[in-house]
Amino acid sequence: MFRFISGGCNKAPSSTMNAIHCASPPPPPFSLPPAKGGGIGSQGNRLFVFGVGFVGRYVSNQLLKQGWRVSGTCTCPVRKRELEMMGMHDSFLFDANKNELESLHTLKDATHVLISIPPLSGLGDPLLTLHHKDLQSTLNHGNLQSLCYLSSTSVYGDCGGAWVDEDSAVNPATETAKARYAAEKGWQQLGCELDVPVNIFRLGGIYGCGRSAINTILQQKSLSREQKMRETKLYTARVHVADIYQALCASFNLSSSSGRVYNVVDDDPAPREVVFDFARDLIEKRWPEQAIAFRAQDKAEDTEFSHKSRKIGEEKRVSNVRIKKELGVRLLYPSYKSGLENILNSMYDDHS
């Protein structure tokens, strides 16, 4: 999905277009830790990803290119085949509600574990709730160097548009956000039991190649009711997947850490509506003949969901100072503008 580049993308994809492919963004401006030798460690650094979704796949793909051994879980046979074709050393069909950890034979050898499985309503984090003791036993082999949990900036709740950082009070309002925060505490506790640092990454809205305002518009997808309600927000935290990868890799470089919380967002918490307007302008400059169709779609959706019925959601502006100061991260895409421009420039239609 990230490795295809086309020199000619001069016509707009139709509503029945095939999958859009993108070029990989440039690599981060720092190197990853070197592979360690001796015993099992002779295989080098080994990442295990619980839940290889959009972020997990991107991170896995990049680390595979750098010689890491990468294993991970998914719940779909089609995704499993995709991961195998990508070069993942071991991919497992795994449902935390049904399967046992013993089926994940590479987990015990992992030097780094990335957790990207969301908590479930009424259950919480399924790995912690159903497999705590097994996790403790499996990971207690001396190989593990760090645990990384992907959380969300939603744990801060409504702050009236004020800036928040990692030391700000946490006040999750929704059940999902409460479950996220409970999972953070649970993974930190497991880290204490294993004597392994746990880094919590509170992510803004994730976008990247194949998952962005540009893709939504080109594929003529209608926004969900929840998405439309978010359009009235004054501030929306977001981050390009390549910058999530940067933050994760930078944390791997820390020689000593007791575990930290990091907000991973860009510099520009712009409203969703502004972002979509910018994306439409980019598309219409590239494919002006499609402008009328895109605007007609917007008008129809606005009629279906009137502004009077929208509710303003939680308002906050999320600071990313810590990842810059402590991790040395220099954002590849500090604004949605540079991120969307890169996505559009790297896309192509299979029929072009």
GROMACS .gro file of C-alpha atoms in nm:
model
  352
    1MET     CA    1   0.000   0.000   0.000
    2PHE     CA    2   0.289   0.237   0.065
    3ARG     CA    3   0.545   0.142  -0.197
    4PHE     CA    4   0.381   0.222  -0.528
    5ILE     CA    5   0.469   0.538  -0.716
    6SER     CA    6   0.324   0.661  -1.043
    7GLY     CA    7   0.456   0.935  -1.262
    8GLY     CA    8   0.119   1.012  -1.421
    9CYS     CA    9  -0.186   1.099  -1.214
   10ASN     CA   10  -0.356   1.354  -1.433
   11LYS     CA   11  -0.716   1.247  -1.417
   12ALA     CA   12  -0.941   1.217  -1.116
   13PRO     CA   13  -1.039   0.869  -1.002
   14SER     CA   14  -1.400   0.781  -1.078
   15SER     CA   15  -1.651   0.674  -0.813
   16THR     CA   16  -1.568   0.314  -0.901
   17MET     CA   17  -1.195   0.364  -0.876
   18ASN     CA   18  -0.961   0.092  -0.766
   19ALA     CA   19  -0.748   0.116  -0.455
   20ILE     CA   20  -0.532   0.425  -0.423
   21HIS     CA   21  -0.164   0.367  -0.360
   22CYS     CA   22   0.092   0.596  -0.213
   23ALA     CA   23   0.462   0.640  -0.188
   24SER     CA   24   0.630   0.605   0.149
   25PRO     CA   25   0.719   0.929   0.326
   26PRO     CA   26   1.084   1.002   0.393
   27PRO     CA   27   1.249   0.808   0.676
   28PRO     CA   28   1.281   0.969   1.019
   29PRO     CA   29   1.588   1.189   1.076
   30PHE     CA   30   1.745   0.953   1.327
   31SER     CA   31   1.863   0.593   1.339
   32LEU     CA   32   1.710   0.307   1.532
   33PRO     CA   33   1.893   0.112   1.802
   34PRO     CA   34   2.139  -0.142   1.663
   35ALA     CA   35   2.061  -0.511   1.669
   36LYS     CA   36   2.189  -0.692   1.973
   37GLY     CA   37   2.388  -1.013   1.950
   38GLY     CA   38   2.421  -1.329   2.153
   39GLY     CA   39   2.178  -1.616   2.210
   40ILE     CA   40   1.825  -1.538   2.110
   41GLY     CA   41   1.933  -1.177   2.073
   42SER     CA   42   2.143  -1.273   1.772
   43GLN     CA   43   1.823  -1.227   1.572
   44GLY     CA   44   1.840  -0.855   1.654
   45ASN     CA   45   1.554  -0.638   1.768
   46ARG     CA   46   1.217  -0.808   1.759
   47LEU     CA   47   0.885  -0.625   1.763
   48PHE     CA   48   0.556  -0.789   1.847
   49VAL     CA   49   0.241  -0.596   1.754
   50PHE     CA   50  -0.092  -0.671   1.918
   51GLY     CA   51  -0.344  -0.557   1.659
   52VAL     CA   52  -0.179  -0.482   1.324
   53GLY     CA   53  -0.413  -0.212   1.198
   54PHE     CA   54  -0.333   0.112   1.017
   55VAL     CA   55  -0.058   0.222   1.257
   56GLY     CA   56   0.074  -0.127   1.333
   57ARG     CA   57   0.108  -0.210   0.966
   58TYR     CA   58   0.294   0.112   0.888
   59VAL     CA   59   0.534   0.068   1.180
   60SER     CA   60   0.590  -0.299   1.094
   61ASN     CA   61   0.661  -0.223   0.730
   62GLN     CA   62   0.917   0.043   0.816
   63LEU     CA   63   1.097  -0.169   1.075
   64LEU     CA   64   1.110  -0.470   0.845
   65LYS     CA   65   1.301  -0.251   0.599
   66GLN     CA   66   1.553  -0.179   0.874
   67GLY     CA   67   1.617  -0.544   0.949
   68TRP     CA   68   1.395  -0.594   1.250
   69ARG     CA   69   1.209  -0.918   1.301
   70VAL     CA   70   0.841  -0.833   1.327
   71SER     CA   71   0.547  -1.045   1.436
   72GLY     CA   72   0.191  -0.945   1.503
   73THR     CA   73  -0.174  -1.033   1.535
   74CYS     CA   74  -0.483  -0.965   1.329
   75THR     CA   75  -0.835  -1.105   1.322
   76CYS     CA   76  -0.888  -1.133   0.946
   77PRO     CA   77  -0.743  -1.404   0.716
   78VAL     CA   78  -0.716  -1.151   0.431
   79ARG     CA   79  -0.510  -0.916   0.650
   80LYS     CA   80  -0.294  -1.211   0.757
   81ARG     CA   81  -0.207  -1.286   0.395
   82GLU     CA   82  -0.130  -0.919   0.334
   83LEU     CA   83   0.110  -0.912   0.629
   84GLU     CA   84   0.282  -1.226   0.505
   85MET     CA   85   0.323  -1.072   0.160
   86MET     CA   86   0.463  -0.759   0.325
   87GLY     CA   87   0.737  -0.975   0.477
   88MET     CA   88   0.620  -1.009   0.835
   89HIS     CA   89   0.802  -1.303   0.987
   90ASP     CA   90   0.505  -1.440   1.180
   91SER     CA   91   0.146  -1.321   1.161
   92PHE     CA   92  -0.118  -1.475   1.385
   93LEU     CA   93  -0.494  -1.487   1.365
   94PHE     CA   94  -0.575  -1.392   1.721
   95ASP     CA   95  -0.890  -1.284   1.900
   96ALA     CA   96  -0.814  -1.184   2.259
   97ASN     CA   97  -1.166  -1.291   2.357
   98LYS     CA   98  -1.122  -1.644   2.223
   99ASN     CA   99  -0.758  -1.746   2.175
  100GLU     CA  100  -0.483  -1.819   2.424
  101LEU     CA  101  -0.147  -1.645   2.434
  102GLU     CA  102   0.036  -1.974   2.397
  103SER     CA  103  -0.053  -1.966   2.026
  104LEU     CA  104   0.171  -1.658   1.989
  105HIS     CA  105   0.503  -1.842   2.004
  106THR     CA  106   0.720  -1.540   1.910
  107LEU     CA  107   0.583  -1.316   2.186
  108LYS     CA  108   0.822  -1.450   2.450
  109ASP     CA  109   1.122  -1.348   2.238
  110ALA     CA  110   1.004  -0.991   2.171
  111THR     CA  111   1.235  -0.705   2.265
  112HIS     CA  112   0.961  -0.449   2.204
  113VAL     CA  113   0.583  -0.490   2.225
  114LEU     CA  114   0.336  -0.249   2.066
  115ILE     CA  115  -0.025  -0.269   2.187
  116SER     CA  116  -0.280  -0.137   1.940
  117ILE     CA  117  -0.591  -0.333   2.044
  118PRO     CA  118  -0.863  -0.094   2.167
  119PRO     CA  119  -1.056  -0.160   2.488
  120LEU     CA  120  -1.404  -0.305   2.459
  121SER     CA  121  -1.721  -0.166   2.612
  122GLY     CA  122  -1.805  -0.350   2.932
  123LEU     CA  123  -1.478  -0.547   2.929
  124GLY     CA  124  -1.194  -0.299   2.910
  125ASP     CA  125  -0.863  -0.403   2.757
  126PRO     CA  126  -0.918  -0.768   2.661
  127LEU     CA  127  -0.548  -0.854   2.690
  128LEU     CA  128  -0.527  -0.725   3.045
  129THR     CA  129  -0.869  -0.848   3.153
  130LEU     CA  130  -0.842  -1.200   3.015
  131HIS     CA  131  -0.468  -1.264   2.986
  132HIS     CA  132  -0.291  -1.069   3.261
  133LYS     CA  133  -0.121  -1.364   3.425
  134ASP     CA  134  -0.028  -1.521   3.092
  135LEU     CA  135   0.120  -1.192   2.973
  136GLN     CA  136   0.324  -1.168   3.291
  137SER     CA  137   0.453  -1.522   3.250
  138THR     CA  138   0.519  -1.500   2.875
  139LEU     CA  139   0.702  -1.168   2.884
  140ASN     CA  140   0.906  -1.244   3.196
  141HIS     CA  141   1.204  -1.391   3.008
  142GLY     CA  142   1.444  -1.099   3.022
  143ASN     CA  143   1.418  -1.020   2.649
  144LEU     CA  144   1.166  -0.738   2.674
  145GLN     CA  145   1.303  -0.383   2.670
  146SER     CA  146   0.986  -0.176   2.640
  147LEU     CA  147   0.609  -0.186   2.613
  148CYS     CA  148   0.434   0.079   2.401
  149TYR     CA  149   0.061   0.138   2.438
  150LEU     CA  150  -0.133   0.340   2.180
  151SER     CA  151  -0.392   0.549   2.362
  152SER     CA  152  -0.591   0.860   2.268
  153THR     CA  153  -0.603   1.230   2.350
  154SER     CA  154  -0.972   1.173   2.432
  155VAL     CA  155  -0.866   1.087   2.788
  156TYR     CA  156  -0.831   1.462   2.861
  157GLY     CA  157  -1.202   1.525   2.810
  158ASP     CA  158  -1.343   1.872   2.758
  159CYS     CA  159  -1.097   2.149   2.850
  160GLY     CA  160  -1.286   2.442   2.706
  161GLY     CA  161  -1.035   2.489   2.424
  162ALA     CA  162  -0.737   2.530   2.661
  163TRP     CA  163  -0.397   2.383   2.584
  164VAL     CA  164  -0.325   2.054   2.761
  165ASP     CA  165  -0.003   1.860   2.804
  166GLU     CA  166   0.090   1.528   2.961
  167ASP     CA  167   0.081   1.679   3.311
  168SER     CA  168  -0.273   1.815   3.268
  169ALA     CA  169  -0.559   1.658   3.459
  170VAL     CA  170  -0.723   1.362   3.289
  171ASN     CA  171  -1.102   1.374   3.277
  172PRO     CA  172  -1.241   1.124   3.025
  173ALA     CA  173  -1.608   1.188   2.954
  174THR     CA  174  -1.712   0.895   2.734
  175GLU     CA  175  -1.708   0.528   2.822
  176THR     CA  176  -1.454   0.469   2.546
  177ALA     CA  177  -1.220   0.736   2.684
  178LYS     CA  178  -1.259   0.602   3.038
  179ALA     CA  179  -1.169   0.255   2.914
  180ARG     CA  180  -0.863   0.400   2.736
  181TYR     CA  181  -0.739   0.562   3.054
  182ALA     CA  182  -0.801   0.245   3.256
  183ALA     CA  183  -0.599   0.051   2.998
  184GLU     CA  184  -0.312   0.300   3.029
  185LYS     CA  185  -0.298   0.238   3.404
  186GLY     CA  186  -0.325  -0.137   3.353
  187TRP     CA  187  -0.030  -0.155   3.113
  188GLN     CA  188   0.176   0.068   3.341
  189GLN     CA  189   0.104  -0.171   3.626
  190LEU     CA  190   0.209  -0.470   3.416
  191GLY     CA  191   0.529  -0.287   3.330
  192CYS     CA  192   0.601  -0.242   3.701
  193GLU     CA  193   0.546  -0.613   3.757
  194LEU     CA  194   0.787  -0.697   3.474
  195ASP     CA  195   1.031  -0.416   3.563
  196VAL     CA  196   1.002  -0.290   3.205
  197PRO     CA  197   0.932   0.071   3.099
  198VAL     CA  198   0.589   0.138   2.953
  199ASN     CA  199   0.548   0.435   2.721
  200ILE     CA  200   0.196   0.562   2.663
  201PHE     CA  201   0.132   0.739   2.333
  202ARG     CA  202  -0.181   0.953   2.333
  203LEU     CA  203  -0.260   0.992   1.965
  204GLY     CA  204  -0.467   1.252   1.790
  205GLY     CA  205  -0.682   1.161   1.492
  206ILE     CA  206  -0.469   0.936   1.273
  207TYR     CA  207  -0.436   0.995   0.903
  208GLY     CA  208  -0.202   0.893   0.626
  209CYS     CA  209  -0.192   0.749   0.279
  210GLY     CA  210  -0.519   0.565   0.216
  211ARG     CA  211  -0.686   0.718   0.520
  212SER     CA  212  -0.734   1.093   0.492
  213ALA     CA  213  -0.976   1.368   0.396
  214ILE     CA  214  -0.847   1.334   0.039
  215ASN     CA  215  -0.934   0.966   0.027
  216THR     CA  216  -1.280   1.028   0.173
  217ILE     CA  217  -1.355   1.290  -0.092
  218LEU     CA  218  -1.211   1.097  -0.387
  219GLN     CA  219  -1.396   0.782  -0.290
  220GLN     CA  220  -1.712   0.991  -0.244
  221LYS     CA  221  -1.775   0.843   0.097
  222SER     CA  222  -2.051   0.996   0.302
  223LEU     CA  223  -1.947   1.111   0.647
  224SER     CA  224  -2.105   0.932   0.940
  225ARG     CA  225  -2.329   1.120   1.182
  226GLU     CA  226  -2.051   1.118   1.440
  227GLN     CA  227  -1.800   1.255   1.189
  228LYS     CA  228  -2.036   1.534   1.089
  229MET     CA  229  -2.091   1.629   1.452
  230ARG     CA  230  -1.714   1.664   1.491
  231GLU     CA  231  -1.710   1.916   1.206
  232THR     CA  232  -1.836   2.186   1.443
  233LYS     CA  233  -1.539   2.151   1.678
  234LEU     CA  234  -1.303   2.445   1.694
  235TYR     CA  235  -0.999   2.225   1.757
  236THR     CA  236  -0.914   1.873   1.644
  237ALA     CA  237  -0.588   1.699   1.730
  238ARG     CA  238  -0.449   1.491   1.447
  239VAL     CA  239  -0.122   1.326   1.347
  240HIS     CA  240   0.024   1.166   1.034
  241VAL     CA  241   0.106   0.798   1.077
  242ALA     CA  242   0.468   0.866   0.976
  243ASP     CA  243   0.507   1.094   1.278
  244ILE     CA  244   0.361   0.828   1.508
  245TYR     CA  245   0.631   0.598   1.375
  246GLN     CA  246   0.891   0.866   1.447
  247ALA     CA  247   0.780   0.898   1.809
  248LEU     CA  248   0.779   0.522   1.863
  249CYS     CA  249   1.127   0.480   1.717
  250ALA     CA  250   1.261   0.771   1.918
  251SER     CA  251   1.135   0.605   2.236
  252PHE     CA  252   1.320   0.286   2.139
  253ASN     CA  253   1.639   0.493   2.133
  254LEU     CA  254   1.613   0.590   2.498
  255SER     CA  255   1.891   0.411   2.683
  256SER     CA  256   1.708   0.433   3.014
  257SER     CA  257   1.347   0.517   3.084
  258SER     CA  258   1.101   0.457   3.362
  259GLY     CA  259   0.818   0.499   3.114
  260ARG     CA  260   0.648   0.818   3.005
  261VAL     CA  261   0.326   0.953   2.859
  262TYR     CA  262   0.359   1.130   2.524
  263ASN     CA  263   0.106   1.331   2.327
  264VAL     CA  264   0.162   1.251   1.961
  265VAL     CA  265  -0.010   1.524   1.760
  266ASP     CA  266   0.088   1.785   1.505
  267ASP     CA  267   0.127   2.160   1.557
  268ASP     CA  268  -0.204   2.262   1.403
  269PRO     CA  269  -0.528   2.158   1.580
  270ALA     CA  270  -0.746   2.293   1.300
  271PRO     CA  271  -1.120   2.226   1.270
  272ARG     CA  272  -1.220   1.924   1.065
  273GLU     CA  273  -1.427   2.142   0.833
  274VAL     CA  274  -1.122   2.355   0.749
  275VAL     CA  275  -0.919   2.043   0.676
  276PHE     CA  276  -1.181   1.909   0.435
  277ASP     CA  277  -1.207   2.246   0.261
  278PHE     CA  278  -0.831   2.246   0.210
  279ALA     CA  279  -0.842   1.888   0.078
  280ARG     CA  280  -1.117   1.979  -0.171
  281ASP     CA  281  -0.916   2.276  -0.293
  282LEU     CA  282  -0.612   2.054  -0.352
  283ILE     CA  283  -0.819   1.800  -0.543
  284GLU     CA  284  -0.996   2.060  -0.754
  285LYS     CA  285  -0.667   2.219  -0.854
  286ARG     CA  286  -0.544   1.878  -0.968
  287TRP     CA  287  -0.874   1.766  -1.126
  288PRO     CA  288  -1.088   2.077  -1.193
  289GLU     CA  289  -1.342   1.881  -1.398
  290GLN     CA  290  -1.452   1.703  -1.078
  291ALA     CA  291  -1.517   2.022  -0.876
  292ILE     CA  292  -1.893   2.034  -0.946
  293ALA     CA  293  -1.943   1.671  -0.846
  294PHE     CA  294  -1.758   1.715  -0.517
  295ARG     CA  295  -1.949   2.031  -0.423
  296ALA     CA  296  -2.282   1.869  -0.512
  297GLN     CA  297  -2.201   1.583  -0.277
  298ASP     CA  298  -2.122   1.828   0.006
  299LYS     CA  299  -2.451   2.012  -0.047
  300ALA     CA  300  -2.651   1.689  -0.033
  301GLU     CA  301  -2.482   1.583   0.289
  302ASP     CA  302  -2.542   1.922   0.452
  303THR     CA  303  -2.912   1.894   0.365
  304GLU     CA  304  -2.928   1.547   0.519
  305PHE     CA  305  -2.767   1.662   0.845
  306SER     CA  306  -2.849   2.021   0.935
  307HIS     CA  307  -2.617   2.239   1.139
  308LYS     CA  308  -2.896   2.295   1.391
  309SER     CA  309  -2.878   1.930   1.501
  310ARG     CA  310  -2.503   1.929   1.554
  311LYS     CA  311  -2.350   1.936   1.898
  312ILE     CA  312  -2.011   2.081   1.981
  313GLY     CA  313  -1.785   1.812   2.125
  314GLU     CA  314  -1.496   1.819   2.368
  315GLU     CA  315  -1.269   2.116   2.305
  316LYS     CA  316  -0.896   2.117   2.376
  317ARG     CA  317  -0.568   2.196   2.210
  318VAL     CA  318  -0.307   1.928   2.270
  319SER     CA  319   0.060   2.019   2.315
  320ASN     CA  320   0.334   1.808   2.155
  321VAL     CA  321   0.627   1.982   2.328
  322ARG     CA  322   0.736   1.669   2.516
  323ILE     CA  323   0.799   1.453   2.208
  324LYS     CA  324   1.011   1.734   2.067
  325LYS     CA  325   1.213   1.801   2.381
  326GLU     CA  326   1.250   1.451   2.524
  327LEU     CA  327   1.242   1.237   2.211
  328GLY     CA  328   1.397   1.483   1.968
  329VAL     CA  329   1.115   1.437   1.719
  330ARG     CA  330   1.102   1.680   1.427
  331LEU     CA  331   0.762   1.637   1.271
  332LEU     CA  332   0.762   1.538   0.907
  333TYR     CA  333   0.411   1.681   0.878
  334PRO     CA  334   0.363   1.959   1.136
  335SER     CA  335   0.033   2.061   0.974
  336TYR     CA  336  -0.252   1.889   0.792
  337LYS     CA  337  -0.154   2.104   0.493
  338SER     CA  338   0.187   1.945   0.440
  339GLY     CA  339   0.042   1.603   0.520
  340LEU     CA  340  -0.240   1.625   0.267
  341GLU     CA  341  -0.017   1.776   0.001
  342ASN     CA  342   0.220   1.482   0.038
  343ILE     CA  343  -0.065   1.232   0.019
  344LEU     CA  344  -0.211   1.386  -0.296
  345ASN     CA  345   0.128   1.408  -0.465
  346SER     CA  346   0.204   1.043  -0.394
  347MET     CA  347  -0.130   0.896  -0.503
  348TYR     CA  348  -0.226   0.738  -0.829
  349ASP     CA  349  -0.524   0.567  -0.983
  350ASP     CA  350  -0.465   0.217  -1.120
  351HIS     CA  351  -0.640   0.332  -1.440
  352SER     CA  352  -0.430   0.641  -1.496
   0.00000   0.00000   0.00000
